[in-house]
mmCIF file with all atom_site columns, C-alpha atoms in Angstrom:
data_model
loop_
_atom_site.group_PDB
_atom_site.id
_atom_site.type_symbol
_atom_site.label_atom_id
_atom_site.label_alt_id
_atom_site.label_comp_id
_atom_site.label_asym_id
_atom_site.label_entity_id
_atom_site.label_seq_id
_atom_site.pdbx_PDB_ins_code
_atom_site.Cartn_x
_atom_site.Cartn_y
_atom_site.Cartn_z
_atom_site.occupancy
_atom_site.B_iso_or_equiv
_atom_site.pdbx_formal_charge
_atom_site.auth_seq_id
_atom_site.auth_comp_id
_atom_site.auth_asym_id
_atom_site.auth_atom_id
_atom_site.pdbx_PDB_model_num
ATOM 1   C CA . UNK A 1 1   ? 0.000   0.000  0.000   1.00 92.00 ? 23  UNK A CA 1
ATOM 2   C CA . UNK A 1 2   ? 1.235   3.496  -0.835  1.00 94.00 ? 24  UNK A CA 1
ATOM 3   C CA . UNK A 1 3   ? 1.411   5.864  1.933   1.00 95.00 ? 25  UNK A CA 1
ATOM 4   C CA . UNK A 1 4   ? 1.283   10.052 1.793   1.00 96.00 ? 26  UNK A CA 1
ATOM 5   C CA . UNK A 1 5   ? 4.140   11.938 3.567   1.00 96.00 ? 27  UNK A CA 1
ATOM 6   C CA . UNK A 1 6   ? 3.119   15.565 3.687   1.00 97.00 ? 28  UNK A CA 1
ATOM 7   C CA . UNK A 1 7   ? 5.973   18.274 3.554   1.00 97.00 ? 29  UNK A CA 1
ATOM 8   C CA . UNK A 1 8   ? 4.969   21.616 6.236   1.00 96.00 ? 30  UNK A CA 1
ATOM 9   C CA . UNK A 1 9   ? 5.410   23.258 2.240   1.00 96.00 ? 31  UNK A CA 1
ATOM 10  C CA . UNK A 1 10  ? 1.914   21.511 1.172   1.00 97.00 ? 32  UNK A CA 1
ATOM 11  C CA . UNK A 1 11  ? 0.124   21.906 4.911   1.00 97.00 ? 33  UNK A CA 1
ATOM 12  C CA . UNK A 1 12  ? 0.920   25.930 4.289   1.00 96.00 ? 34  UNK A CA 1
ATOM 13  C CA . UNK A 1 13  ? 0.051   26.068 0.556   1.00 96.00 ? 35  UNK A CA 1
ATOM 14  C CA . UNK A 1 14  ? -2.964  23.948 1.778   1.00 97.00 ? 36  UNK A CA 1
ATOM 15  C CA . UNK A 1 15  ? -4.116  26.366 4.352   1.00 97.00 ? 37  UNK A CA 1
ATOM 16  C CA . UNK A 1 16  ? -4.128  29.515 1.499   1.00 95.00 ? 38  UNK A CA 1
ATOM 17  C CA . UNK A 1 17  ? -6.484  27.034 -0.546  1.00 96.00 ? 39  UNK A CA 1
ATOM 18  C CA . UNK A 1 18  ? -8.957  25.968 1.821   1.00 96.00 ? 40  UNK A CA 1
ATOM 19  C CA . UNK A 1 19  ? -9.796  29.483 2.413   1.00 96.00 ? 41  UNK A CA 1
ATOM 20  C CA . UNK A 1 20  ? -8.881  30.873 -1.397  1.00 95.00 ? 42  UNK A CA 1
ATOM 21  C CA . UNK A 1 21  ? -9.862  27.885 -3.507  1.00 95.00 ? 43  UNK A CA 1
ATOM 22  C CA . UNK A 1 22  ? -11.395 25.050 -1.647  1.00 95.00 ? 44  UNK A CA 1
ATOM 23  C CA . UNK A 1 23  ? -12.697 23.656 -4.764  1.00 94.00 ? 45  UNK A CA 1
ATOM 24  C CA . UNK A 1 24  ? -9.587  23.602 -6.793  1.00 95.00 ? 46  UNK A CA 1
ATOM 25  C CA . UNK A 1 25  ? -8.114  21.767 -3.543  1.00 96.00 ? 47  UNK A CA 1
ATOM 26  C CA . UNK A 1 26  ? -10.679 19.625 -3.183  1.00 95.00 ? 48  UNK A CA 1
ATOM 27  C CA . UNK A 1 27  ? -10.367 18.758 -7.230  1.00 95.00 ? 49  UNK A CA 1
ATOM 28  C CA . UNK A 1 28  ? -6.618  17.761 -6.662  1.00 96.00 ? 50  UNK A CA 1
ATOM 29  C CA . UNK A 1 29  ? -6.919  16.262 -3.676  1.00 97.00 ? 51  UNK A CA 1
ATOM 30  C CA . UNK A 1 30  ? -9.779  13.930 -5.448  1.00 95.00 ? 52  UNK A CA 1
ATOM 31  C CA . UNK A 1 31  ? -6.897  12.998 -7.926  1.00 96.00 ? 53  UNK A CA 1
ATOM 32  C CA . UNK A 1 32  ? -4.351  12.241 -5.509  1.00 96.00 ? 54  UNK A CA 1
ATOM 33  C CA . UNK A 1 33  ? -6.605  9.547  -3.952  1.00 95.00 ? 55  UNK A CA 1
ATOM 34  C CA . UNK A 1 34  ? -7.574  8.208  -7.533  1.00 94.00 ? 56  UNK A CA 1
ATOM 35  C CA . UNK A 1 35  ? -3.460  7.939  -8.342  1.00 94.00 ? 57  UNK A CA 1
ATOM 36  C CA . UNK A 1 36  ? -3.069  6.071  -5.239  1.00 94.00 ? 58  UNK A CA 1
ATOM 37  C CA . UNK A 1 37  ? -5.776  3.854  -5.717  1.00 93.00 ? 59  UNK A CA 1
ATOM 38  C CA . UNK A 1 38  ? -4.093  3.779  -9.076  1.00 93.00 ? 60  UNK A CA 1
ATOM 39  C CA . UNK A 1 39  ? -0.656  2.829  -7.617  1.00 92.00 ? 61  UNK A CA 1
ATOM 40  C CA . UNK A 1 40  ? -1.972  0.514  -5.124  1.00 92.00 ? 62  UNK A CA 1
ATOM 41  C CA . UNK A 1 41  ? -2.474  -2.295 -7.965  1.00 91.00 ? 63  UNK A CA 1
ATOM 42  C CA . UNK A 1 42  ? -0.087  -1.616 -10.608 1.00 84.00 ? 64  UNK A CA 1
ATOM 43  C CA . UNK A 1 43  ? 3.810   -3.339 -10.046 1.00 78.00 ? 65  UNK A CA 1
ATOM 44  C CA . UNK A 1 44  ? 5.975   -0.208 -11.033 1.00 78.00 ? 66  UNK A CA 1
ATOM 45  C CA . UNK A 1 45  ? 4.561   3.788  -11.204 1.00 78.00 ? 67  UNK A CA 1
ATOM 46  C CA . UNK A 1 46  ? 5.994   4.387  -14.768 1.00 77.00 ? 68  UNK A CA 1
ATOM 47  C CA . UNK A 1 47  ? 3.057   2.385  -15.581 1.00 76.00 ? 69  UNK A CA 1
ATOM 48  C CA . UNK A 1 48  ? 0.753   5.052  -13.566 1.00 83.00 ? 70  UNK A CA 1
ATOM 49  C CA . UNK A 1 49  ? -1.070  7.187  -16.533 1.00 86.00 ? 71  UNK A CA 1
ATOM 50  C CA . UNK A 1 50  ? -4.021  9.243  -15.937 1.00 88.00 ? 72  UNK A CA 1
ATOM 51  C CA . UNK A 1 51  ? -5.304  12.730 -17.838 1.00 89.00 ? 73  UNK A CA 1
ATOM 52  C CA . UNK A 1 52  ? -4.637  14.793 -14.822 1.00 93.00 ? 74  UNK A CA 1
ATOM 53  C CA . UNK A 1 53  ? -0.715  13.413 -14.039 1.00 95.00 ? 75  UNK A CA 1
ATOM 54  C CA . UNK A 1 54  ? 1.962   15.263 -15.674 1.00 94.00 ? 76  UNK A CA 1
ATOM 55  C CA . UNK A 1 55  ? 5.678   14.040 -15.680 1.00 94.00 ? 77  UNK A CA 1
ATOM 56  C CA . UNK A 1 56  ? 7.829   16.988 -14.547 1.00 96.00 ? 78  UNK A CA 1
ATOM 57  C CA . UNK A 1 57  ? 11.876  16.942 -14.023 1.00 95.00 ? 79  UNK A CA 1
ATOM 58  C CA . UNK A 1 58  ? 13.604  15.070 -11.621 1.00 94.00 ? 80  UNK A CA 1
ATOM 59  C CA . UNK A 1 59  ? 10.637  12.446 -11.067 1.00 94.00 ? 81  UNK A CA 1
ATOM 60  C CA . UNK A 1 60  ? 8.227   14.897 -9.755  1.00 97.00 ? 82  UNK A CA 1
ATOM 61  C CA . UNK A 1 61  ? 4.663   14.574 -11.110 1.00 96.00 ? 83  UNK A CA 1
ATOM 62  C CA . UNK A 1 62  ? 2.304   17.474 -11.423 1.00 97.00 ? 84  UNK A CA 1
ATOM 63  C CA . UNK A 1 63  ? -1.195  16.270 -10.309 1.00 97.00 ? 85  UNK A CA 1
ATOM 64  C CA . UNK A 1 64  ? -4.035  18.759 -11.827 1.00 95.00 ? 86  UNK A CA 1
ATOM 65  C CA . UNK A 1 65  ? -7.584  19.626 -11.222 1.00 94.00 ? 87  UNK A CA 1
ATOM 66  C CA . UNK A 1 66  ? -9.228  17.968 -14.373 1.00 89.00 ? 88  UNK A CA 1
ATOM 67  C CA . UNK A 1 67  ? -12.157 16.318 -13.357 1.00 82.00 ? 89  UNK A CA 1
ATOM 68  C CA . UNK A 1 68  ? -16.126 16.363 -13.001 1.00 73.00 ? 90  UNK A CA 1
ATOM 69  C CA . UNK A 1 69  ? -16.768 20.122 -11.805 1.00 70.00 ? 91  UNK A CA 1
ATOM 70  C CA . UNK A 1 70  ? -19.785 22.191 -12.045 1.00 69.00 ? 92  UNK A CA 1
ATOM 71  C CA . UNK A 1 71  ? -17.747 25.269 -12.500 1.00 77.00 ? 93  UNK A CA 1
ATOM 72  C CA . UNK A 1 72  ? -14.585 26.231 -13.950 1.00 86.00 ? 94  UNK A CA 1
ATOM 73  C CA . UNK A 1 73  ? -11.504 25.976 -11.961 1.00 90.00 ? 95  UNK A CA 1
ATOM 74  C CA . UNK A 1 74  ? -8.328  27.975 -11.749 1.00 91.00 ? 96  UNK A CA 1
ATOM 75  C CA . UNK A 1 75  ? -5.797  25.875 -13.376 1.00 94.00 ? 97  UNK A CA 1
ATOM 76  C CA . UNK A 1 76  ? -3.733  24.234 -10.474 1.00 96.00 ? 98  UNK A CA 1
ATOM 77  C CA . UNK A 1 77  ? -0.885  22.100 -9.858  1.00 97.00 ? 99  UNK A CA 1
ATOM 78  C CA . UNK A 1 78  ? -0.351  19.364 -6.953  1.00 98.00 ? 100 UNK A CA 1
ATOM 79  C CA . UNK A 1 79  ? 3.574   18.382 -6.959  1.00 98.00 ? 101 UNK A CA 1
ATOM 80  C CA . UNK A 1 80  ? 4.647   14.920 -5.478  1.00 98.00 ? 102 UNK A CA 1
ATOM 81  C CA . UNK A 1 81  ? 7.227   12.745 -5.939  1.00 97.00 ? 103 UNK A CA 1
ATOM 82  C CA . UNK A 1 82  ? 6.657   8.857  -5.918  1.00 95.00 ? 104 UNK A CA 1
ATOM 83  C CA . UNK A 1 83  ? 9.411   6.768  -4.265  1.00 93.00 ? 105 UNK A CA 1
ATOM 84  C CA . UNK A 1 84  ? 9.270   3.383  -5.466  1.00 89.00 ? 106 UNK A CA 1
ATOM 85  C CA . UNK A 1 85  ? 11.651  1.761  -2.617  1.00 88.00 ? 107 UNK A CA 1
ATOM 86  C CA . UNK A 1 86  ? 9.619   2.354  0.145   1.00 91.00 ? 108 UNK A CA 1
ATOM 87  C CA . UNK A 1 87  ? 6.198   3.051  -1.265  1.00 92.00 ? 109 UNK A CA 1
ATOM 88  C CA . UNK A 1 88  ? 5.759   6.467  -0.648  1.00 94.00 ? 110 UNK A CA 1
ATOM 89  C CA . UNK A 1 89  ? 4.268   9.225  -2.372  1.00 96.00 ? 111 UNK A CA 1
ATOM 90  C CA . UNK A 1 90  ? 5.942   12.586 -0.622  1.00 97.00 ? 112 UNK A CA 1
ATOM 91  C CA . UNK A 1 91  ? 2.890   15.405 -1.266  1.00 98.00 ? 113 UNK A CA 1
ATOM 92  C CA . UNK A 1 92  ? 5.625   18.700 -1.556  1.00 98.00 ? 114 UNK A CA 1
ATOM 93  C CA . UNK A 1 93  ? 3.479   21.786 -2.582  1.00 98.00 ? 115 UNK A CA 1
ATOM 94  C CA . UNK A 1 94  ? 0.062   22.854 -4.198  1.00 98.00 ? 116 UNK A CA 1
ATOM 95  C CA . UNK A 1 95  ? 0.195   26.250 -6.351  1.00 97.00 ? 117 UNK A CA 1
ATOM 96  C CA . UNK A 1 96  ? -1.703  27.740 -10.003 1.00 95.00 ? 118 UNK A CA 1
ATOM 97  C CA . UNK A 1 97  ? 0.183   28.658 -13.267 1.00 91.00 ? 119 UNK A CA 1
ATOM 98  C CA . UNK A 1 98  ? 1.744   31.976 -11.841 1.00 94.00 ? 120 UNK A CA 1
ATOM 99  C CA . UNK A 1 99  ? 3.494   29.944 -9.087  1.00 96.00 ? 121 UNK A CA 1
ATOM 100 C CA . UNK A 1 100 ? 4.564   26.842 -11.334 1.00 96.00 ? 122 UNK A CA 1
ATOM 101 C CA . UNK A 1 101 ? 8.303   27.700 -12.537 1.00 97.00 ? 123 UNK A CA 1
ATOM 102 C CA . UNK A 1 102 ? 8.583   28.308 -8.236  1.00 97.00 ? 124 UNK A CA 1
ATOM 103 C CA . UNK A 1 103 ? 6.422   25.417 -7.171  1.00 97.00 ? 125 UNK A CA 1
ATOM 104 C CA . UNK A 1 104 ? 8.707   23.408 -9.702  1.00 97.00 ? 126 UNK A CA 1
ATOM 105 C CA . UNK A 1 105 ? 12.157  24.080 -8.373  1.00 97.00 ? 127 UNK A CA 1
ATOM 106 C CA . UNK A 1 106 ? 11.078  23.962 -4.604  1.00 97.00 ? 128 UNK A CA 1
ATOM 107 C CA . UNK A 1 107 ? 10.068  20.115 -5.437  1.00 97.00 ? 129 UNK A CA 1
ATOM 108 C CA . UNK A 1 108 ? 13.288  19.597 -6.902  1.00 97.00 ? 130 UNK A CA 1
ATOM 109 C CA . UNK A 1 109 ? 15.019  21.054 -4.433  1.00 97.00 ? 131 UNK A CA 1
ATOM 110 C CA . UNK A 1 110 ? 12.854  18.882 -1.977  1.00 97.00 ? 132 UNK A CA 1
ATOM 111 C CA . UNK A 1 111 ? 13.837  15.766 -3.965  1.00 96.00 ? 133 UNK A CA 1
ATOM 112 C CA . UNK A 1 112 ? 16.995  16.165 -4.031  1.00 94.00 ? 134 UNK A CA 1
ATOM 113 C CA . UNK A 1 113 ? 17.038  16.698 0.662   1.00 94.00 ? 135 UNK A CA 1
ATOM 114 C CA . UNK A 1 114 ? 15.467  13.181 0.200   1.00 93.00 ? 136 UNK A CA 1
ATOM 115 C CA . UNK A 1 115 ? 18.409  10.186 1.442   1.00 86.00 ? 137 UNK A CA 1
ATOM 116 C CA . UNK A 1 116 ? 18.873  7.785  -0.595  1.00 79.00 ? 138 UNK A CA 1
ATOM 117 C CA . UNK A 1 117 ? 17.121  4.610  -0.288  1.00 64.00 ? 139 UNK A CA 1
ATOM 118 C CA . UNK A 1 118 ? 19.082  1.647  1.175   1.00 51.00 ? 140 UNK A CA 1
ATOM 119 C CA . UNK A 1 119 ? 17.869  -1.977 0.430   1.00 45.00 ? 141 UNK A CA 1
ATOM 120 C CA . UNK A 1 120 ? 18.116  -3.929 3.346   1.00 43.00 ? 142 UNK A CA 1
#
């Protein structure tokens, strides 16, 4: 089973979206749980393909807010980074188009703090 590890980046990004956009949150969110659910019964996540997951460098995937919606939502971004080795999917930041170029080099640079994974 996959597990979320949630960086203090995404619980303050979060905070400015439940108040700002709760329903762009709660669209991204949604997809998070259906990539999981996703990763939960496939063998390796390169096989993980869905219309709102976006490949970005250094591993990181860009979760977005496509979905069923009565309204139309601010285009927005959910970073994480899948690690394979220990089944983990690390939830870094949430942001919208202005922030992206940022949002994108704070995940690297969050990637990149991760240790390396040891096999036992």
């Amino acid at each position: 089973m996959w597990q979320f590890r949630i960086t203090s980046q995404f619980e303050r990004a979060k905070k400015h979206y439940d108040k700002k956009r709760p329903a762009e949150l709660a669209a991204v969110l949604r997809n998070l749980d259906r990539l999981r659910d996703q990763l939960n019964e496939l063998s390796h996540t390169r096989a993980a393909q869905a219309g709102f997951l976006h490949a970005e460098p250094g591993g990181v995937w860009a979760i977005d807010q496509k979905g069923p919606s009565r309204t139309k939502l601010q285009e927005t971004r959910l970073y994480v980074f899948p690690s394979e080795a220990d089944r983990t999917l690390h939830i870094i930041t949430v942001g919208n188009k202005n922030s992206q170029a940022a949002d994108i080099r704070s995940a690297l640079e969050y990637v990149r703090s991760l240790p390396p994974h040891r096999s036992p």
